[in-house]
Coordinates of C-alpha atoms and ligand atoms in Angstrom, one line a residue:
X28 CA 0.0 0.0 0.0
X29 CA 1.3 3.5 -0.8
X30 CA 1.6 5.5 2.3
X31 CA 0.1 9.0 2.5
X32 CA 2.7 10.1 5.0
X33 CA 5.3 12.4 3.9
X34 CA 7.5 13.7 6.7
X35 CA 6.0 16.6 8.6
X36 CA 8.8 19.0 7.7
X37 CA 8.5 18.1 4.1
X38 CA 4.7 18.7 4.1
X39 CA 5.1 22.0 5.9
X40 CA 7.5 23.4 3.3
X41 CA 5.7 25.5 0.7
X42 CA 2.4 24.1 1.8
X43 CA -0.7 25.4 0.0
X44 CA -4.3 24.2 0.3
X45 CA -4.3 23.9 -3.5
X46 CA -2.7 20.5 -2.9
X47 CA -6.1 19.4 -1.7
X48 CA -8.0 21.3 -4.4
X49 CA -6.0 19.6 -7.1
X50 CA -6.6 16.1 -5.6
X51 CA -10.3 16.8 -5.5
X52 CA -10.3 18.3 -9.0
X53 CA -11.6 21.6 -7.8
X54 CA -10.7 25.0 -9.2
X55 CA -11.6 28.4 -7.7
X56 CA -15.0 29.4 -8.7
X57 CA -16.2 25.9 -9.5
X58 CA -19.4 24.6 -7.8
X59 CA -18.5 22.5 -4.8
X60 CA -20.9 20.2 -3.0
X61 CA -19.9 18.0 -0.2
X62 CA -22.8 15.6 -0.8
X63 CA -21.6 15.0 -4.4
X64 CA -18.0 14.7 -3.4
X65 CA -18.8 12.1 -0.8
X66 CA -20.8 9.8 -3.1
X67 CA -21.1 10.6 -6.8
X68 CA -17.5 11.5 -7.3
X69 CA -16.3 8.2 -5.7
X70 CA -18.7 6.3 -8.0
X71 CA -17.4 8.3 -11.1
X72 CA -13.9 7.1 -10.1
X73 CA -15.1 3.5 -10.6
X74 CA -15.6 2.7 -6.9
X75 CA -19.5 2.4 -6.9
X76 CA -19.4 -1.2 -5.7
X77 CA -17.0 -0.5 -2.9
X78 CA -18.3 -0.6 0.6
X79 CA -19.0 2.8 2.0
X80 CA -20.7 1.9 5.3
X81 CA -20.7 -1.1 7.5
X82 CA -23.3 -0.6 10.1
X83 CA -23.9 -2.5 13.3
X84 CA -26.7 -2.2 15.9
X85 CA -26.5 -3.0 19.6
X86 CA -27.6 -6.6 18.9
X87 CA -24.8 -7.1 16.5
X88 CA -27.0 -7.0 13.3
X89 CA -25.2 -5.6 10.3
X90 CA -26.2 -3.6 7.3
X91 CA -23.9 -2.8 4.4
X92 CA -24.0 0.1 1.9
X93 CA -21.8 0.5 -1.1
X94 CA -20.9 3.9 -2.5
X95 CA -23.5 3.5 -5.2
X96 CA -26.1 2.8 -2.4
X97 CA -25.2 6.0 -0.5
X98 CA -25.2 7.9 -3.8
X99 CA -28.7 6.8 -4.8
X100 CA -30.2 6.9 -1.3
X101 CA -28.9 10.4 -0.7
X102 CA -30.4 11.4 -4.1
X103 CA -33.6 9.9 -2.9
X104 CA -33.6 12.0 0.3
X105 CA -32.6 15.1 -1.7
X106 CA -35.4 14.6 -4.2
X107 CA -37.9 14.0 -1.4
X108 CA -36.9 17.2 0.5
X109 CA -37.5 19.2 -2.7
X110 CA -40.9 17.6 -3.3
X111 CA -41.8 18.5 0.3
X112 CA -41.2 22.1 -0.7
X113 CA -38.0 22.5 1.2
X114 CA -35.7 25.1 -0.4
X115 CA -31.9 25.5 -0.6
X116 CA -30.6 27.4 2.4
X117 CA -33.3 26.1 4.8
X118 CA -32.1 24.3 7.9
X119 CA -32.9 20.7 8.1
X120 CA -32.2 19.0 11.4
X121 CA -31.1 15.4 11.8
X122 CA -32.2 14.1 15.2
X123 CA -31.5 10.4 15.1
X124 CA -29.4 7.7 16.7
X125 CA -26.5 6.4 14.6
X126 CA -28.7 4.7 12.1
X127 CA -27.7 4.6 8.4
X128 CA -30.4 7.2 7.6
X129 CA -28.5 9.7 9.6
X130 CA -25.3 9.4 7.6
X131 CA -27.1 9.2 4.2
X132 CA -29.6 12.0 4.8
X133 CA -26.7 14.3 5.7
X134 CA -25.5 14.0 2.2
X135 CA -29.0 14.3 0.8
X136 CA -29.6 17.6 2.6
X137 CA -26.3 19.0 1.2
X138 CA -27.1 17.8 -2.3
X139 CA -30.3 19.8 -2.4
X140 CA -28.6 22.9 -1.0
X141 CA -30.0 22.7 2.5
X142 CA -28.1 23.4 5.7
X143 CA -27.7 20.2 7.8
X144 CA -28.2 20.7 11.5
X145 CA -27.2 17.6 13.3
X146 CA -28.3 17.3 16.9
X147 CA -27.4 14.6 19.5
X148 CA -30.4 12.2 19.8
X149 CA -30.0 12.1 23.6
X150 CA -30.9 15.7 23.8
X151 CA -34.1 16.4 25.8
X152 CA -36.9 18.8 24.7
X153 CA -35.3 21.9 26.1
X154 CA -31.9 21.4 24.4
X155 CA -33.8 20.7 21.2
X156 CA -36.0 23.7 21.5
X157 CA -33.3 26.3 22.0
X158 CA -31.4 25.0 18.9
X159 CA -34.4 24.6 16.6
X160 CA -35.7 28.0 17.6
X161 CA -32.3 29.7 17.1
X162 CA -31.9 28.2 13.6
X163 CA -35.6 28.6 12.6
X164 CA -35.3 25.1 11.4
X165 CA -37.8 24.1 8.7
X166 CA -37.8 20.3 9.0
X167 CA -36.5 17.6 11.3
X168 CA -35.6 14.0 10.5
X169 CA -36.2 11.7 13.4
X170 CA -37.1 8.2 14.7
X171 CA -40.3 7.1 16.5
X172 CA -38.4 6.8 19.7
X173 CA -37.5 10.5 19.7
X174 CA -40.6 12.0 18.2
X175 CA -42.4 12.6 21.5
X176 CA -39.7 15.2 22.4
X177 CA -40.5 17.1 19.2
X178 CA -44.3 16.9 19.9
X179 CA -43.8 18.5 23.3
X180 CA -42.3 21.6 21.9
X181 CA -44.3 21.8 18.6
X182 CA -46.4 24.8 19.6
X183 CA -43.3 26.9 20.2
X184 CA -41.7 26.3 16.8
X185 CA -44.3 27.2 14.1
X186 CA -41.4 27.4 11.6
X187 CA -40.9 23.6 11.8
X188 CA -43.1 22.5 8.9
X189 CA -42.2 18.8 8.6
X190 CA -41.3 16.1 11.1
X191 CA -40.0 13.3 8.9
X192 CA -40.1 9.9 10.7
X193 CA -37.8 7.4 9.1
X194 CA -39.1 4.3 10.9
X195 CA -42.8 5.0 11.2
X196 CA -44.0 1.7 9.7
X197 CA -47.7 1.5 10.2
X198 CA -47.7 3.7 13.3
X199 CA -50.2 6.5 13.1
X200 CA -48.5 9.9 13.1
X201 CA -49.6 13.3 14.3
X202 CA -49.6 17.0 13.3
X203 CA -46.9 17.9 10.8
X204 CA -45.4 14.4 10.9
X205 CA -44.8 12.4 7.8
X206 CA -43.3 8.9 7.2
X207 CA -40.4 8.4 5.0
X208 CA -38.7 5.0 4.6
X209 CA -35.4 5.3 2.8
X210 CA -35.2 1.7 1.7
X211 CA -38.8 1.3 0.6
X212 CA -38.8 4.5 -1.5
X213 CA -38.1 4.1 -5.2
X214 CA -34.4 5.0 -5.6
X215 CA -33.5 8.1 -7.5
X216 CA -30.6 7.3 -9.8
X217 CA -30.0 10.8 -11.1
X218 CA -30.1 13.9 -9.1
X219 CA -28.6 17.2 -10.3
X220 CA -27.2 18.6 -7.1
X221 CA -28.0 22.2 -6.3
X222 CA -25.1 24.4 -7.4
X223 CA -23.4 25.2 -4.1
X224 CA -20.1 27.1 -4.1
X225 CA -17.2 27.6 -1.8
X226 CA -19.0 30.0 0.5
X227 CA -22.4 28.3 0.5
X228 CA -23.5 27.3 4.0
X229 CA -23.4 23.6 4.6
X230 CA -23.5 22.5 8.2
X231 CA -24.7 24.2 11.4
X232 CA -23.3 22.7 14.6
X233 CA -24.4 24.0 17.9
X234 CA -21.7 24.5 20.6
X235 CA -21.8 25.9 24.1
X236 CA -20.0 28.9 25.4
X237 CA -19.7 30.5 28.9
X238 CA -22.6 32.9 28.5
X239 CA -26.0 32.7 26.8
X240 CA -27.5 29.8 24.9
X241 CA -25.5 27.5 22.6
X242 CA -24.4 29.1 19.3
X243 CA -24.6 27.6 15.9
X244 CA -21.2 27.4 14.2
X245 CA -21.9 27.8 10.5
X246 CA -19.7 26.0 8.0
X247 CA -19.5 26.2 4.2
X248 CA -19.0 23.6 1.4
X249 CA -15.4 24.7 1.0
X250 CA -14.6 23.1 4.4
X251 CA -14.2 19.9 2.4
X252 CA -10.8 21.0 1.3
X253 CA -9.5 20.9 4.9
X254 CA -11.5 17.9 6.0
X255 CA -10.4 15.8 3.0
X256 CA -6.7 16.5 3.5
X257 CA -6.5 16.2 7.3
X258 CA -8.3 12.9 7.0
X259 CA -5.8 11.7 4.5
X260 CA -2.6 13.0 6.2
X261 CA -3.4 12.8 9.9
X262 CA -5.8 9.8 10.1
X263 CA -3.7 8.4 7.2
X264 CA -6.7 6.8 5.5
X265 CA -5.7 4.7 2.5
X266 CA -7.8 2.8 0.0
X267 CA -7.9 -0.5 1.8
X268 CA -8.6 0.8 5.3
X269 CA -11.6 0.0 7.4
X270 CA -12.1 3.1 9.5
X271 CA -14.0 3.6 12.7
X272 CA -14.8 7.0 14.2
X273 CA -16.5 6.5 17.5
X274 CA -18.0 10.0 17.7
X275 CA -21.7 10.7 17.2
X276 CA -22.5 13.1 14.3
X277 CA -24.4 15.2 16.8
X278 CA -20.9 16.6 17.5
X279 CA -18.5 17.9 14.9
X280 CA -16.1 15.0 15.1
X281 CA -18.9 12.7 13.9
X282 CA -19.5 14.8 10.8
X283 CA -16.1 16.2 9.8
X284 CA -14.4 12.8 10.4
X285 CA -17.4 10.4 10.7
X286 CA -18.9 11.3 7.3
X287 CA -17.1 13.9 5.2
X288 CA -13.5 12.9 5.8
X289 CA -13.7 9.2 5.1
X290 CA -16.3 9.3 2.3
X291 CA -14.6 12.1 0.4
X292 CA -11.5 9.9 0.5
X293 CA -13.5 6.9 -0.8
X294 CA -12.7 4.8 2.3
X295 CA -14.9 2.1 3.9
X296 CA -16.1 3.1 7.4
X297 CA -17.8 1.2 10.1
X298 CA -20.4 2.5 12.5
X299 CA -21.4 1.0 15.8
X300 CA -24.9 2.2 17.0
X301 CA -24.5 1.0 20.5
X302 CA -23.3 2.1 23.9
X303 CA -19.9 1.7 25.3
X304 CA -18.4 -1.6 26.7
X305 CA -14.8 -2.6 26.3
X306 CA -15.6 -6.1 25.3
X307 CA -18.2 -4.9 22.7
X308 CA -15.7 -2.4 21.2
X309 CA -12.9 -4.9 20.9
X310 CA -15.3 -7.4 19.4
X311 CA -16.3 -4.8 16.8
X312 CA -12.7 -4.1 15.9
X313 CA -12.0 -7.8 15.6
X314 CA -15.2 -8.6 13.6
X315 CA -14.7 -5.8 11.0
X316 CA -10.9 -5.8 11.0
X317 CA -10.8 -2.1 11.8
X318 CA -7.5 -0.6 10.7
X319 CA -7.8 3.1 11.7
X320 CA -9.6 4.2 14.9
X321 CA -10.5 7.7 15.9
X322 CA -11.7 8.0 19.5
X323 CA -11.6 10.1 22.6
X324 CA -9.7 10.2 25.9
X325 CA -12.7 9.3 28.1
X326 CA -13.3 6.2 26.1
X327 CA -9.6 5.3 26.3
X328 CA -9.6 5.8 30.1
X329 CA -12.6 3.5 30.3
X330 CA -10.7 0.9 28.3
X331 CA -7.7 1.4 30.5
X332 CA -9.9 0.8 33.6
X333 CA -10.8 -2.7 32.2
X334 CA -7.1 -3.6 31.7
X335 CA -5.1 -5.5 29.1
X336 CA -6.4 -9.0 29.9
X337 CA -9.6 -8.3 28.0
X338 CA -7.6 -6.9 25.1
X339 CA -5.7 -10.2 24.8
X340 CA -9.0 -12.1 24.4
X341 CA -9.4 -10.4 21.0
X342 CA -7.4 -10.4 17.8
X343 CA -6.8 -6.7 17.3
X344 CA -3.9 -7.1 14.9
X345 CA -5.8 -5.3 12.1
X346 CA -5.3 -2.0 14.0
X347 CA -2.7 0.2 12.2
X348 CA -3.2 3.8 13.3
X349 CA -5.0 5.3 16.4
X350 CA -6.0 8.9 16.9
X351 CA -7.8 10.8 19.7
X352 CA -9.7 14.1 20.1
X353 CA -11.9 16.1 22.4
X354 CA -10.1 16.6 25.7
X355 CA -6.6 16.3 27.0
X356 CA -5.0 12.9 26.2
X357 CA -3.0 12.2 29.3
X358 CA 0.5 10.8 28.9
X359 CA -0.5 7.6 30.7
X360 CA -3.2 6.9 28.2
X361 CA -0.6 7.2 25.3
X362 CA 1.7 4.8 27.1
X363 CA -1.0 2.4 28.0
X364 CA -2.2 2.2 24.4
X365 CA 1.4 1.3 23.3
X366 CA 1.3 -1.5 25.8
X367 CA -2.3 -2.7 25.0
X368 CA -2.3 -2.3 21.2
X369 CA 1.3 -1.9 20.4
X370 CA 0.6 1.6 19.1
X371 CA 0.2 5.0 20.6
X372 CA -2.9 7.1 20.3
X373 CA -2.1 10.3 18.3
X374 CA -3.7 13.3 19.9
X375 CA -5.4 15.9 17.8
X376 CA -6.8 19.3 18.8
X377 CA -9.6 21.2 17.2
X378 CA -13.0 22.6 17.7
X379 CA -16.5 22.8 16.3
X380 CA -15.5 26.3 15.1
X381 CA -12.3 25.1 13.3
X382 CA -14.2 22.4 11.3
X383 CA -11.1 20.3 11.0
X384 CA -8.0 19.4 13.0
X385 CA -5.6 22.3 13.6
X386 CA -2.9 20.9 16.0
X387 CA -2.0 17.3 15.5
X388 CA 0.4 14.5 16.2
X389 CA 1.2 13.9 12.6
X390 CA 1.9 10.3 11.8
X391 CA 5.6 9.6 11.7
X392 CA 6.3 12.6 13.9
X393 CA 7.9 11.9 17.3
X394 CA 5.1 11.8 19.8
X395 CA 5.7 13.5 23.1
X396 CA 3.1 11.8 25.4
X397 CA 0.8 14.4 26.8
X398 CA 1.4 17.0 24.0
X399 CA -1.3 17.8 21.4
X400 CA 1.4 18.0 18.7
X401 CA 2.1 20.7 16.2
X402 CA 0.0 22.8 13.8
X403 CA -1.2 21.0 10.7
X404 CA 0.5 22.4 7.5
X405 CA -1.3 25.5 6.4
X406 CA -2.4 26.3 10.0
X407 CA -0.6 29.2 11.8
X408 CA -1.1 28.7 15.5
X409 CA 0.4 30.4 18.5
X410 CA -0.3 31.3 22.1
X411 CA -1.2 34.9 23.0
X412 CA -0.6 37.0 26.0
X413 CA -4.0 37.3 27.6
X414 CA -3.7 41.1 28.1
X415 CA -1.9 42.4 25.0
X416 CA -3.1 39.6 22.7
X417 CA 0.3 39.5 21.2
X418 CA 2.1 36.1 20.6
X419 CA 4.3 34.9 23.5
X420 CA 7.8 34.4 22.3
X421 CA 9.0 32.6 25.4
X422 CA 8.8 28.8 25.2
X423 CA 6.9 27.1 28.0
X424 CA 4.9 30.2 29.0
X425 CA 1.2 29.7 29.1
X426 CA -1.1 31.8 26.9
X427 CA -4.3 31.7 24.9
X428 CA -4.3 29.3 21.9
X429 CA -4.9 31.4 18.8
X430 CA -5.1 30.7 15.1
X431 CA -4.6 32.9 12.0
X432 CA -7.9 32.7 10.1
X433 CA -7.9 31.6 6.5
X434 CA -7.9 27.8 6.4
X435 CA -10.8 26.3 4.4
X436 CA -12.9 24.8 7.2
X437 CA -12.9 27.9 9.5
X438 CA -16.5 28.6 10.6
X439 CA -18.0 31.7 8.9
X440 CA -20.3 33.0 11.7
X441 CA -22.4 32.0 14.6
X442 CA -25.9 31.7 13.3
X443 CA -27.7 34.9 14.1
X444 CA -25.0 36.0 16.4
X445 CA -22.4 38.0 14.5
X446 CA -21.5 40.0 17.6
X447 CA -20.2 36.9 19.5
X448 CA -18.4 35.7 16.4
X449 CA -16.6 39.1 16.1
X450 CA -15.7 39.0 19.8
X451 CA -13.7 35.8 19.1
X452 CA -11.0 37.8 17.2
X453 CA -8.2 39.9 18.6
X454 CA -5.4 41.5 16.6
X455 CA -6.5 39.3 13.6
X456 CA -6.1 36.1 15.6
X457 CA -9.0 33.8 16.2
X458 CA -9.0 33.0 20.0
X459 CA -10.0 29.3 20.7
X460 CA -10.8 29.8 24.4
X461 CA -8.1 27.4 25.6
X462 CA -4.8 27.9 27.3
X463 CA -1.6 26.1 26.4
X464 CA 2.2 26.5 26.2
X465 CA 4.6 25.8 23.3
X466 CA 7.9 24.0 24.0
X467 CA 11.2 24.8 22.3
X468 CA 10.4 22.1 19.6
X469 CA 7.1 23.7 18.7
X470 CA 4.9 21.2 20.5
X471 CA 1.7 22.5 22.1
X472 CA 0.9 21.4 25.7
X473 CA -2.8 21.9 26.7
X474 CA -3.4 23.6 30.1
X475 CA -7.1 24.2 30.3
X476 CA -10.0 26.1 29.1
X477 CA -10.0 29.8 29.4
X478 CA -13.8 30.1 30.2
X479 CA -16.5 28.4 32.3
X480 CA -17.5 25.8 29.7
X481 CA -17.6 22.3 31.1
X482 CA -15.9 19.5 29.2
X483 CA -17.4 16.2 30.2
X484 CA -16.2 13.1 28.4
X485 CA -15.1 15.3 25.5
X486 CA -18.5 17.0 25.2
X487 CA -18.8 20.7 25.9
X488 CA -21.7 21.7 28.2
X489 CA -22.6 25.3 28.8
X490 CA -23.2 26.3 32.4
X491 CA -25.7 28.9 31.4
X492 CA -27.9 26.3 29.8
X493 CA -27.9 24.2 32.9
X494 CA -28.5 27.1 35.2
X495 CA -31.5 28.3 33.1
X496 CA -33.0 24.8 33.2
X497 CA -32.4 24.5 36.9
X498 CA -34.3 27.7 37.5
X499 CA -37.3 26.2 35.8
X500 CA -37.6 23.7 38.6
X501 CA -40.2 24.9 41.2
X502 CA -37.8 24.4 44.2
X503 CA -34.8 26.3 42.8
X504 CA -34.3 30.0 43.6
X505 CA -30.6 30.4 42.4
X506 CA -28.2 28.1 40.7
X507 CA -24.6 27.8 39.4
X508 CA -23.1 25.0 37.4
X509 CA -19.4 24.2 37.2
X510 CA -17.2 21.2 36.2
X511 CA -15.8 19.1 39.0
X512 CA -12.8 16.8 38.5
X513 CA -13.6 13.3 37.5
X514 CA -11.1 10.5 36.9
X515 CA -12.8 9.1 33.8
X516 CA -14.8 12.0 32.2
X517 CA -12.2 14.6 33.2
X518 CA -15.1 16.8 34.4
X519 CA -18.6 16.2 35.4
X520 CA -21.3 18.7 36.1
X521 CA -21.8 19.9 39.7
X522 CA -24.6 22.3 40.6
X523 CA -24.9 24.7 43.4
X524 CA -28.5 25.4 44.3
X525 CA -30.2 27.8 46.7
X526 CA -33.8 26.7 47.4
X527 CA -36.9 28.8 47.6
X528 CA -38.1 29.4 51.2
X529 CA -40.7 26.5 51.3
X530 CA -38.2 23.8 50.3
X531 CA -35.8 21.8 52.4
X532 CA -32.7 20.1 50.9
X533 CA -32.9 16.3 50.9
X534 CA -31.7 13.3 48.8
X535 CA -35.1 12.9 47.1
X536 CA -35.1 16.5 46.0
X537 CA -31.5 16.1 44.8
X538 CA -32.4 13.1 42.7
X539 CA -35.5 14.8 41.4
X540 CA -33.5 17.9 40.2
X541 CA -30.9 15.7 38.6
X542 CA -33.5 13.8 36.6
X543 CA -35.2 17.1 35.7
X544 CA -32.1 18.2 34.0
X545 CA -31.4 14.9 32.4
X546 CA -34.8 14.9 30.8
X547 CA -34.9 18.5 29.8
X548 CA -31.3 18.8 28.5
X549 CA -29.4 15.6 28.3
X550 CA -27.6 12.9 30.3
X551 CA -24.3 14.8 29.8
X552 CA -25.7 18.0 31.3
X553 CA -27.2 16.2 34.3
X554 CA -25.4 17.2 37.5
X555 CA -23.6 14.3 39.2
X556 CA -23.8 16.2 42.5
X557 CA -25.9 19.0 43.8
X558 CA -24.7 21.1 46.7
X559 CA -27.6 22.9 48.5
X560 CA -26.4 26.3 49.7
X561 CA -28.0 29.3 51.4
X562 CA -26.9 31.7 48.7
X563 CA -24.4 32.0 45.9
X564 CA -21.3 34.2 45.7
X565 CA -22.1 37.2 43.4
X566 CA -20.3 40.2 42.1
X567 CA -21.6 43.6 43.0
X568 CA -23.5 43.7 39.7
X569 CA -25.3 40.5 40.6
X570 CA -23.4 38.0 38.4
X571 CA -22.9 34.6 40.0
X572 CA -19.1 34.0 40.4
X573 CA -18.7 30.5 39.1
X574 CA -15.0 31.1 39.1
X575 CA -14.9 31.1 42.9
X576 CA -16.9 27.9 43.2
X577 CA -14.7 26.3 40.6
X578 CA -11.5 27.3 42.4
X579 CA -12.8 25.9 45.6
X580 CA -13.8 22.6 43.9
X581 CA -10.4 22.3 42.2
X582 CA -8.3 23.5 45.1
X583 CA -6.9 26.3 43.0
X584 CA -6.0 29.9 44.0
X585 CA -9.2 32.0 44.0
X586 CA -7.7 35.0 42.2
X587 CA -9.1 38.5 42.3
X588 CA -12.4 38.6 44.2
X589 CA -12.4 42.4 44.7
X590 CA -15.7 42.6 42.9
X591 CA -17.4 40.1 45.2
X592 CA -20.6 41.3 46.8
X593 CA -21.3 39.1 49.7
X594 CA -17.9 38.7 51.3
Ligands
LIG606 C1 -12.9 22.0 22.8 C2 -13.6 21.9 21.5 C3 -13.4 19.1 17.7 C4 -13.3 17.9 18.5 C5 -14.4 17.7 19.4 C6 -14.7 18.8 20.4 C7 -11.3 20.7 23.9 C8 -10.5 19.3 21.9 C9 -8.6 18.6 22.6 C10 -7.3 18.0 22.8 C11 -7.4 19.1 24.9 C12 -9.2 19.4 23.6 C13 -10.8 22.1 23.9 C14 -11.5 22.7 22.7 N1 -10.4 19.9 23.1 N2 -9.5 18.6 21.6 N3 -6.8 17.2 21.9 N4 -6.8 18.3 24.0 N5 -8.6 19.6 24.8 O1 -15.2 19.9 19.7 O2 -17.1 20.4 21.2 O3 -16.1 22.3 19.8 O4 -14.8 21.3 21.8 O5 -12.6 20.7 23.3 O6 -11.3 22.8 25.0 O7 -11.7 24.1 22.7 P1 -15.9 21.0 20.6

């Protein structure tokens, strides 16, 4: 097999994104459509009968789809959306478990010029509502098991014209609901994709910040140029690979590297629509002879907890290359993976906003366990002084991770929130919101986030969203949410709650409030602990000082509290 890996230094020299454009046969000004690139183009290259998707459910049942299958099925979705009256530019939400329809409809939406809005299917009604309301979403694709959540918020989202249920069977549907069975609909062989161009919006991924509700990072079709090349060079996908990305497409890893990356490279990918268990995961790798595996530190720590004995029960010799993303990959996890699989996990750093990897442990590069690696070719990254916003020259000094805008998959705005988008730039640098240092060899070392966002198991959760939901509970007068340290998930949510006068703290109430959040938002956002307090520390202007609560929780210096009101 021809390797994709040139040396890192060699790739850096005279790098230009046109390398990727040329490989994809794209010229400036041409139409570019991710849906077409991920299916039709691969078929045109004579690989129509190659396997695109190997799918497995929690029971171990498999379904197989070739590139020609995903081409024609995505055509069928695209054609159906147009017949429903959906127009290019409208937001179409995908709210499904990891079923084949999720992956294929994503291409269908892009082919008809729609903006795909994937949302994690474990989201509760409130999480769903804020995101559908913000995007003024026109249609949602979902499964029977999730439709009740949509029904409960229907009155508040009059713009949502269609609720497309992909597995309705003979079940009677309700207002605005309509059944669509991908495999039982006559396949559309030819579909002229809507002429999208480099700057045409493609995907809207919601992500959480410190303040306010989640924001929709809006991407464009040109993002393909970065996603294709980082997949090829960092994940090192080659024609015979069987690739497994463990991320759910409700999060950006699951679309950039769980759909667009592998399929634009014409590679076979496997999807496991089932929860985590070490044995199950190893059996999946063994059964499908997975060669390249992209996962996350929390999962690796869970595998570590179960030890290497269980690894030995499986033949994992197919594994060739391992990568990780989403949270700090501790040095022990890298060393353990060498022991368990004979290969290290390669850490990669990026964000919903960056659309593709920006700092990576490039294959072949010397890995320093615990470091995120170096900037991908074409990415200018640095750390900035937090006051002057100027690059820090001194190696080892901690600053704010910042990137020079201009790579193809950079997000273009936050949907309906240009002001917050603008606030992310200082001195022409895009500020990621994370802190790191750079060593004398140019390796980046992650230190922590520079805001109050909670990273639990690689998923960002916004404290504001949790606090707002807590306030909807009848017993809650005031609330604050922070991350508390956790050996597996890095952080879990801890809530501080001051009760209304008529309520007394007790275990039942704690459990009730936890479940309230789990149902309204998601299992990720559910506090693992609630501390009942008399009142919360506030600034003189009345803002709750999460920073203080967090410092206490992490045993860190409290810092400047001169604006504190109730001290
Ligand atoms: C935030 C972005 C894009 C991947 C999935 C998450 C944290 C991401 C790393 C890493 C330490 C990391 C950062 C970042 N993060 N990768 N390799 N080491 N932290 O996308 O939900 O937008 O989260 O995840 O804090 O800003 P996201």
